[in-house]
Amino acid sequence: DIQMTQSPSSLSASVGDRVTITCRASQGISTYLAWFQQKPGKAPKSLIYAASSLQSGVPSKFSGSGSGTDFTLTISSLQPEDFATYYCQQYNSYPYTFGQGTKLEIK
Amino acid sequence: EVQLVESGGGLVKPGGSLRLSCAASGFTFSRYSLNWVRQTPGKGLEWVSYISSSSSSIYYADSVKGRFTISRDNAKNSLYLQMNSLRAEDTAVYYCARPNYYDSSGTDYWGQGTLVTVSS
């Protein structure tokens, strides 16, 4: 199975900040990488697919990059609604696997 | 609008069975592959099973292989997960998920989830 390692596991930031979350795959996955946002009690919401493609309706403050084994999610100009948990996921091969999550908290 | 609505969760004793359903609307169900994904507080998000649009390809996570069965009814726009020999570690919120496009992979659209609790 492909292991997905996210860092950091938690992150404190202020409204207006720009933050970056990284995700590393244990083997190359091309650009078959997705990013999700999850708020308490809700289903994960897809933000980015194919490593850098923005899902319809997702604001452009979210951006993704990378290919192969190293990927990043960047969120610019943080707003209160952005404080949530973020997950990466590889869908290059089954079993699909997820990172352990990054909890973004308000400083 | 794409909608996926899971149902069938509940409290079940270890060794028991449960059948989850996912009712789909807002898209041509028969053209899309589908997945089940679960989430536990301890282990985070875990992919469970996949079924192709025609049911010709089916995959399972090792943790559920031999105990869970995925199926679909394209005439009823419904996806199912039959769960047998349930264990405490199967306790989770179960989601059905669909890729963006009918010829793509991934889990871009998710339902709201249904909670399965396995406890005596």
PDB file of C-alpha atoms in Angstrom:
ATOM      1  CA  ASP A   1       0.000   0.000   0.000  1.00  0.00           C
ATOM      2  CA  ILE A   2       1.082   3.584  -0.622  1.00  0.00           C
ATOM      3  CA  GLN A   3       1.662   5.493   2.610  1.00  0.00           C
ATOM      4  CA  MET A   4       0.727   9.174   2.728  1.00  0.00           C
ATOM      5  CA  THR A   5       2.527  11.339   5.285  1.00  0.00           C
ATOM      6  CA  GLN A   6       1.215  14.809   6.024  1.00  0.00           C
ATOM      7  CA  SER A   7       2.989  17.557   7.894  1.00  0.00           C
ATOM      8  CA  PRO A   8       2.468  19.244  10.170  1.00  0.00           C
ATOM      9  CA  SER A   9      -0.193  17.317  12.082  1.00  0.00           C
ATOM     10  CA  SER A  10      -1.405  20.580  13.589  1.00  0.00           C
ATOM     11  CA  LEU A  11      -0.882  24.201  12.756  1.00  0.00           C
ATOM     12  CA  SER A  12      -1.800  27.452  14.491  1.00  0.00           C
ATOM     13  CA  ALA A  13      -2.275  30.511  12.342  1.00  0.00           C
ATOM     14  CA  SER A  14      -3.977  33.881  12.398  1.00  0.00           C
ATOM     15  CA  VAL A  15      -6.719  35.333  10.209  1.00  0.00           C
ATOM     16  CA  GLY A  16      -5.047  36.756   7.117  1.00  0.00           C
ATOM     17  CA  ASP A  17      -2.069  34.390   7.223  1.00  0.00           C
ATOM     18  CA  ARG A  18      -0.885  32.166   4.385  1.00  0.00           C
ATOM     19  CA  VAL A  19      -0.200  28.537   5.299  1.00  0.00           C
ATOM     20  CA  THR A  20       1.253  25.516   3.538  1.00  0.00           C
ATOM     21  CA  ILE A  21       0.603  21.848   4.278  1.00  0.00           C
ATOM     22  CA  THR A  22       2.771  19.148   2.783  1.00  0.00           C
ATOM     23  CA  CYS A  23       2.015  15.566   1.825  1.00  0.00           C
ATOM     24  CA  ARG A  24       4.538  12.917   0.854  1.00  0.00           C
ATOM     25  CA  ALA A  25       3.739   9.610  -0.840  1.00  0.00           C
ATOM     26  CA  SER A  26       5.829   6.511  -0.150  1.00  0.00           C
ATOM     27  CA  GLN A  27       6.084   5.926  -3.893  1.00  0.00           C
ATOM     28  CA  GLY A  28       5.388   7.928  -7.015  1.00  0.00           C
ATOM     29  CA  ILE A  29       1.737   8.670  -7.709  1.00  0.00           C
ATOM     30  CA  SER A  30       2.093  11.057 -10.657  1.00  0.00           C
ATOM     31  CA  THR A  31      -0.549  13.723  -9.965  1.00  0.00           C
ATOM     32  CA  TYR A  32      -3.250  11.408  -8.572  1.00  0.00           C
ATOM     33  CA  LEU A  33      -3.482  13.452  -5.409  1.00  0.00           C
ATOM     34  CA  ALA A  34      -6.514  15.108  -3.824  1.00  0.00           C
ATOM     35  CA  TRP A  35      -6.945  17.490  -0.900  1.00  0.00           C
ATOM     36  CA  PHE A  36     -10.003  17.571   1.367  1.00  0.00           C
ATOM     37  CA  GLN A  37     -11.282  19.939   4.018  1.00  0.00           C
ATOM     38  CA  GLN A  38     -13.327  18.584   6.899  1.00  0.00           C
ATOM     39  CA  LYS A  39     -15.207  20.443   9.600  1.00  0.00           C
ATOM     40  CA  PRO A  40     -16.540  18.764  12.767  1.00  0.00           C
ATOM     41  CA  GLY A  41     -19.559  16.553  12.144  1.00  0.00           C
ATOM     42  CA  LYS A  42     -19.385  17.016   8.384  1.00  0.00           C
ATOM     43  CA  ALA A  43     -18.227  14.896   5.467  1.00  0.00           C
ATOM     44  CA  PRO A  44     -14.890  15.671   3.863  1.00  0.00           C
ATOM     45  CA  LYS A  45     -15.187  18.248   1.090  1.00  0.00           C
ATOM     46  CA  SER A  46     -12.986  17.978  -1.981  1.00  0.00           C
ATOM     47  CA  LEU A  47     -10.881  21.077  -2.637  1.00  0.00           C
ATOM     48  CA  ILE A  48      -8.227  19.974  -5.124  1.00  0.00           C
ATOM     49  CA  TYR A  49      -7.941  17.010  -7.485  1.00  0.00           C
ATOM     50  CA  ALA A  50      -5.161  15.963  -9.843  1.00  0.00           C
ATOM     51  CA  ALA A  51      -2.727  17.678  -7.465  1.00  0.00           C
ATOM     52  CA  SER A  52      -3.464  21.203  -8.672  1.00  0.00           C
ATOM     53  CA  SER A  53      -6.988  21.378 -10.172  1.00  0.00           C
ATOM     54  CA  LEU A  54      -9.495  23.370  -8.166  1.00  0.00           C
ATOM     55  CA  GLN A  55     -12.886  21.774  -7.642  1.00  0.00           C
ATOM     56  CA  SER A  56     -15.825  23.744  -8.975  1.00  0.00           C
ATOM     57  CA  GLY A  57     -16.969  26.343  -6.484  1.00  0.00           C
ATOM     58  CA  VAL A  58     -13.817  26.247  -4.361  1.00  0.00           C
ATOM     59  CA  PRO A  59     -12.255  29.698  -3.905  1.00  0.00           C
ATOM     60  CA  SER A  60      -8.934  30.407  -5.584  1.00  0.00           C
ATOM     61  CA  LYS A  61      -7.321  31.062  -2.199  1.00  0.00           C
ATOM     62  CA  PHE A  62      -6.742  27.298  -2.177  1.00  0.00           C
ATOM     63  CA  SER A  63      -3.983  26.008  -4.417  1.00  0.00           C
ATOM     64  CA  GLY A  64      -2.163  22.715  -4.832  1.00  0.00           C
ATOM     65  CA  SER A  65       1.102  21.717  -6.408  1.00  0.00           C
ATOM     66  CA  GLY A  66       3.458  18.802  -6.815  1.00  0.00           C
ATOM     67  CA  SER A  67       3.882  15.539  -8.641  1.00  0.00           C
ATOM     68  CA  GLY A  68       5.528  12.208  -8.012  1.00  0.00           C
ATOM     69  CA  THR A  69       5.945  11.959  -4.251  1.00  0.00           C
ATOM     70  CA  ASP A  70       5.844  15.513  -2.870  1.00  0.00           C
ATOM     71  CA  PHE A  71       2.788  17.742  -2.769  1.00  0.00           C
ATOM     72  CA  THR A  72       1.650  20.941  -1.107  1.00  0.00           C
ATOM     73  CA  LEU A  73      -1.636  22.642  -0.295  1.00  0.00           C
ATOM     74  CA  THR A  74      -1.446  26.395   0.190  1.00  0.00           C
ATOM     75  CA  ILE A  75      -4.219  28.502   1.680  1.00  0.00           C
ATOM     76  CA  SER A  76      -3.854  32.237   1.371  1.00  0.00           C
ATOM     77  CA  SER A  77      -5.491  34.974   3.415  1.00  0.00           C
ATOM     78  CA  LEU A  78      -6.980  32.689   6.060  1.00  0.00           C
ATOM     79  CA  GLN A  79     -10.531  33.423   7.108  1.00  0.00           C
ATOM     80  CA  PRO A  80     -12.407  32.021  10.133  1.00  0.00           C
ATOM     81  CA  GLU A  81     -14.226  29.476   7.941  1.00  0.00           C
ATOM     82  CA  ASP A  82     -10.904  27.973   6.788  1.00  0.00           C
ATOM     83  CA  PHE A  83     -10.030  26.634  10.218  1.00  0.00           C
ATOM     84  CA  ALA A  84     -10.651  22.915   9.822  1.00  0.00           C
ATOM     85  CA  THR A  85      -8.814  19.633   9.290  1.00  0.00           C
ATOM     86  CA  TYR A  86      -7.194  18.973   5.920  1.00  0.00           C
ATOM     87  CA  TYR A  87      -6.401  15.586   4.400  1.00  0.00           C
ATOM     88  CA  CYS A  88      -4.475  14.472   1.357  1.00  0.00           C
ATOM     89  CA  GLN A  89      -5.404  11.304  -0.530  1.00  0.00           C
ATOM     90  CA  GLN A  90      -3.712   9.307  -3.262  1.00  0.00           C
ATOM     91  CA  TYR A  91      -5.926   7.725  -5.890  1.00  0.00           C
ATOM     92  CA  ASN A  92      -3.194   6.408  -8.134  1.00  0.00           C
ATOM     93  CA  SER A  93      -3.902   2.839  -7.117  1.00  0.00           C
ATOM     94  CA  TYR A  94      -6.117   0.802  -4.818  1.00  0.00           C
ATOM     95  CA  PRO A  95      -6.249   0.787  -1.906  1.00  0.00           C
ATOM     96  CA  TYR A  96      -6.706   4.550  -1.940  1.00  0.00           C
ATOM     97  CA  THR A  97      -4.922   5.950   1.104  1.00  0.00           C
ATOM     98  CA  PHE A  98      -5.175   9.160   3.103  1.00  0.00           C
ATOM     99  CA  GLY A  99      -2.794  11.248   5.115  1.00  0.00           C
ATOM    100  CA  GLN A 100      -3.364  11.428   8.852  1.00  0.00           C
ATOM    101  CA  GLY A 101      -4.723  14.972   8.632  1.00  0.00           C
ATOM    102  CA  THR A 102      -3.577  18.475   9.524  1.00  0.00           C
ATOM    103  CA  LYS A 103      -5.670  20.384  12.047  1.00  0.00           C
ATOM    104  CA  LEU A 104      -5.566  24.096  11.311  1.00  0.00           C
ATOM    105  CA  GLU A 105      -6.383  26.136  14.396  1.00  0.00           C
ATOM    106  CA  ILE A 106      -6.782  29.807  15.103  1.00  0.00           C
ATOM    107  CA  LYS A 107      -3.838  31.337  16.935  1.00  0.00           C
TER     108      LYS A 107
ATOM    109  CA  GLU B   1     -27.003  18.718  -8.177  1.00  0.00           C
ATOM    110  CA  VAL B   2     -25.140  15.542  -7.274  1.00  0.00           C
ATOM    111  CA  GLN B   3     -26.577  13.962  -4.127  1.00  0.00           C
ATOM    112  CA  LEU B   4     -25.466  10.856  -2.272  1.00  0.00           C
ATOM    113  CA  VAL B   5     -27.492   9.851   0.774  1.00  0.00           C
ATOM    114  CA  GLU B   6     -26.326   6.989   2.981  1.00  0.00           C
ATOM    115  CA  SER B   7     -28.605   5.040   5.302  1.00  0.00           C
ATOM    116  CA  GLY B   8     -28.732   1.803   7.239  1.00  0.00           C
ATOM    117  CA  GLY B   9     -26.270   2.526  10.002  1.00  0.00           C
ATOM    118  CA  GLY B  10     -26.942   1.717  13.630  1.00  0.00           C
ATOM    119  CA  LEU B  11     -25.884  -0.245  16.669  1.00  0.00           C
ATOM    120  CA  VAL B  12     -25.008  -3.896  16.108  1.00  0.00           C
ATOM    121  CA  LYS B  13     -23.360  -6.548  18.291  1.00  0.00           C
ATOM    122  CA  PRO B  14     -19.983  -8.044  17.411  1.00  0.00           C
ATOM    123  CA  GLY B  15     -20.457 -10.829  14.898  1.00  0.00           C
ATOM    124  CA  GLY B  16     -23.636  -9.247  13.601  1.00  0.00           C
ATOM    125  CA  SER B  17     -24.564  -7.953  10.155  1.00  0.00           C
ATOM    126  CA  LEU B  18     -25.722  -4.680   8.682  1.00  0.00           C
ATOM    127  CA  ARG B  19     -26.537  -3.479   5.172  1.00  0.00           C
ATOM    128  CA  LEU B  20     -25.757   0.078   4.205  1.00  0.00           C
ATOM    129  CA  SER B  21     -27.395   1.845   1.280  1.00  0.00           C
ATOM    130  CA  CYS B  22     -26.439   4.915  -0.705  1.00  0.00           C
ATOM    131  CA  ALA B  23     -29.169   6.565  -2.756  1.00  0.00           C
ATOM    132  CA  ALA B  24     -27.896   8.685  -5.632  1.00  0.00           C
ATOM    133  CA  SER B  25     -29.514  11.492  -7.603  1.00  0.00           C
ATOM    134  CA  GLY B  26     -28.565  14.381  -9.868  1.00  0.00           C
ATOM    135  CA  PHE B  27     -26.391  12.354 -12.259  1.00  0.00           C
ATOM    136  CA  THR B  28     -26.471   9.289 -14.523  1.00  0.00           C
ATOM    137  CA  PHE B  29     -25.755   6.721 -11.829  1.00  0.00           C
ATOM    138  CA  SER B  30     -25.062   3.822 -14.180  1.00  0.00           C
ATOM    139  CA  ARG B  31     -22.061   5.579 -15.745  1.00  0.00           C
ATOM    140  CA  TYR B  32     -20.057   6.120 -12.560  1.00  0.00           C
ATOM    141  CA  SER B  33     -17.856   3.960 -10.419  1.00  0.00           C
ATOM    142  CA  LEU B  34     -18.393   4.309  -6.674  1.00  0.00           C
ATOM    143  CA  ASN B  35     -16.525   3.818  -3.444  1.00  0.00           C
ATOM    144  CA  TRP B  36     -17.199   3.316   0.240  1.00  0.00           C
ATOM    145  CA  VAL B  37     -14.895   5.160   2.646  1.00  0.00           C
ATOM    146  CA  ARG B  38     -15.064   5.072   6.441  1.00  0.00           C
ATOM    147  CA  GLN B  39     -13.803   7.301   9.188  1.00  0.00           C
ATOM    148  CA  THR B  40     -12.935   6.384  12.736  1.00  0.00           C
ATOM    149  CA  PRO B  41     -11.620   8.675  15.453  1.00  0.00           C
ATOM    150  CA  GLY B  42      -8.607   6.469  15.940  1.00  0.00           C
ATOM    151  CA  LYS B  43      -7.569   5.572  12.384  1.00  0.00           C
ATOM    152  CA  GLY B  44      -8.826   8.534  10.401  1.00  0.00           C
ATOM    153  CA  LEU B  45     -10.065   8.034   6.857  1.00  0.00           C
ATOM    154  CA  GLU B  46      -9.915   4.555   5.356  1.00  0.00           C
ATOM    155  CA  TRP B  47     -11.008   3.494   1.884  1.00  0.00           C
ATOM    156  CA  VAL B  48     -13.193   0.375   2.130  1.00  0.00           C
ATOM    157  CA  SER B  49     -14.400  -0.783  -1.269  1.00  0.00           C
ATOM    158  CA  TYR B  50     -14.811   0.077  -4.965  1.00  0.00           C
ATOM    159  CA  ILE B  51     -17.271  -1.006  -7.628  1.00  0.00           C
ATOM    160  CA  SER B  52     -17.135  -0.132 -11.312  1.00  0.00           C
ATOM    161  CA  SER B  53     -20.129   1.228 -13.197  1.00  0.00           C
ATOM    162  CA  SER B  54     -21.124  -2.206 -14.525  1.00  0.00           C
ATOM    163  CA  SER B  55     -20.059  -4.094 -11.362  1.00  0.00           C
ATOM    164  CA  SER B  56     -17.423  -5.894 -13.430  1.00  0.00           C
ATOM    165  CA  SER B  57     -14.575  -4.714 -11.190  1.00  0.00           C
ATOM    166  CA  ILE B  58     -14.741  -4.833  -7.398  1.00  0.00           C
ATOM    167  CA  TYR B  59     -11.993  -4.206  -4.844  1.00  0.00           C
ATOM    168  CA  TYR B  60     -11.848  -4.371  -1.052  1.00  0.00           C
ATOM    169  CA  ALA B  61      -9.511  -3.199   1.653  1.00  0.00           C
ATOM    170  CA  ASP B  62      -7.704  -6.115   3.288  1.00  0.00           C
ATOM    171  CA  SER B  63      -9.360  -5.196   6.590  1.00  0.00           C
ATOM    172  CA  VAL B  64     -12.835  -6.055   5.257  1.00  0.00           C
ATOM    173  CA  LYS B  65     -12.113  -8.652   2.573  1.00  0.00           C
ATOM    174  CA  GLY B  66     -14.221 -11.748   3.035  1.00  0.00           C
ATOM    175  CA  ARG B  67     -16.643  -9.988   5.407  1.00  0.00           C
ATOM    176  CA  PHE B  68     -18.035  -7.068   3.377  1.00  0.00           C
ATOM    177  CA  THR B  69     -19.722  -7.187  -0.032  1.00  0.00           C
ATOM    178  CA  ILE B  70     -20.253  -4.165  -2.253  1.00  0.00           C
ATOM    179  CA  SER B  71     -23.029  -4.151  -4.841  1.00  0.00           C
ATOM    180  CA  ARG B  72     -25.157  -1.760  -6.827  1.00  0.00           C
ATOM    181  CA  ASP B  73     -28.535  -1.607  -8.540  1.00  0.00           C
ATOM    182  CA  ASN B  74     -28.323   0.751 -11.496  1.00  0.00           C
ATOM    183  CA  ALA B  75     -32.088   0.567 -12.032  1.00  0.00           C
ATOM    184  CA  LYS B  76     -32.629   1.897  -8.504  1.00  0.00           C
ATOM    185  CA  ASN B  77     -29.689   4.348  -8.498  1.00  0.00           C
ATOM    186  CA  SER B  78     -28.429   2.681  -5.354  1.00  0.00           C
ATOM    187  CA  LEU B  79     -25.163   1.428  -3.910  1.00  0.00           C
ATOM    188  CA  TYR B  80     -24.949  -1.112  -1.095  1.00  0.00           C
ATOM    189  CA  LEU B  81     -22.477  -2.449   1.425  1.00  0.00           C
ATOM    190  CA  GLN B  82     -23.345  -5.737   3.109  1.00  0.00           C
ATOM    191  CA  MET B  83     -21.294  -6.018   6.278  1.00  0.00           C
ATOM    192  CA  ASN B  84     -21.045  -9.397   8.014  1.00  0.00           C
ATOM    193  CA  SER B  85     -19.020 -10.668  10.966  1.00  0.00           C
ATOM    194  CA  LEU B  86     -18.763  -7.145  12.288  1.00  0.00           C
ATOM    195  CA  ARG B  87     -16.024  -6.251  14.753  1.00  0.00           C
ATOM    196  CA  ALA B  88     -15.544  -3.386  17.172  1.00  0.00           C
ATOM    197  CA  GLU B  89     -12.917  -1.932  14.858  1.00  0.00           C
ATOM    198  CA  ASP B  90     -15.559  -1.565  12.115  1.00  0.00           C
ATOM    199  CA  THR B  91     -17.178   1.172  14.185  1.00  0.00           C
ATOM    200  CA  ALA B  92     -17.053   4.254  11.983  1.00  0.00           C
ATOM    201  CA  VAL B  93     -18.959   6.727   9.878  1.00  0.00           C
ATOM    202  CA  TYR B  94     -19.376   5.194   6.431  1.00  0.00           C
ATOM    203  CA  TYR B  95     -19.480   7.409   3.338  1.00  0.00           C
ATOM    204  CA  CYS B  96     -20.221   6.642  -0.288  1.00  0.00           C
ATOM    205  CA  ALA B  97     -18.185   8.664  -2.763  1.00  0.00           C
ATOM    206  CA  ARG B  98     -18.053   9.285  -6.487  1.00  0.00           C
ATOM    207  CA  PRO B  99     -15.357  10.634  -8.838  1.00  0.00           C
ATOM    208  CA  ASN B 100     -15.763  13.877 -10.734  1.00  0.00           C
ATOM    209  CA  TYR B 101     -16.187  12.281 -14.142  1.00  0.00           C
ATOM    210  CA  TYR B 102     -17.569   8.979 -15.325  1.00  0.00           C
ATOM    211  CA  ASP B 103     -14.228   7.937 -16.831  1.00  0.00           C
ATOM    212  CA  SER B 104     -12.055   9.125 -13.945  1.00  0.00           C
ATOM    213  CA  SER B 105     -10.951   7.842 -10.570  1.00  0.00           C
ATOM    214  CA  GLY B 106     -11.105   9.441  -7.160  1.00  0.00           C
ATOM    215  CA  THR B 107     -13.652  10.359  -4.511  1.00  0.00           C
ATOM    216  CA  ASP B 108     -14.741  13.887  -5.291  1.00  0.00           C
ATOM    217  CA  TYR B 109     -18.382  13.830  -4.181  1.00  0.00           C
ATOM    218  CA  TRP B 110     -19.305  12.431  -0.782  1.00  0.00           C
ATOM    219  CA  GLY B 111     -22.546  11.745   1.022  1.00  0.00           C
ATOM    220  CA  GLN B 112     -23.192  12.904   4.572  1.00  0.00           C
ATOM    221  CA  GLY B 113     -22.322   9.509   6.053  1.00  0.00           C
ATOM    222  CA  THR B 114     -24.037   6.922   8.240  1.00  0.00           C
ATOM    223  CA  LEU B 115     -22.731   5.841  11.650  1.00  0.00           C
ATOM    224  CA  VAL B 116     -22.115   2.181  12.374  1.00  0.00           C
ATOM    225  CA  THR B 117     -21.426   1.237  15.983  1.00  0.00           C
ATOM    226  CA  VAL B 118     -20.340  -2.306  16.800  1.00  0.00           C
ATOM    227  CA  SER B 119     -20.667  -2.938  20.508  1.00  0.00           C
ATOM    228  CA  SER B 120     -22.125  -5.476  22.897  1.00  0.00           C
TER     229      SER B 120
END
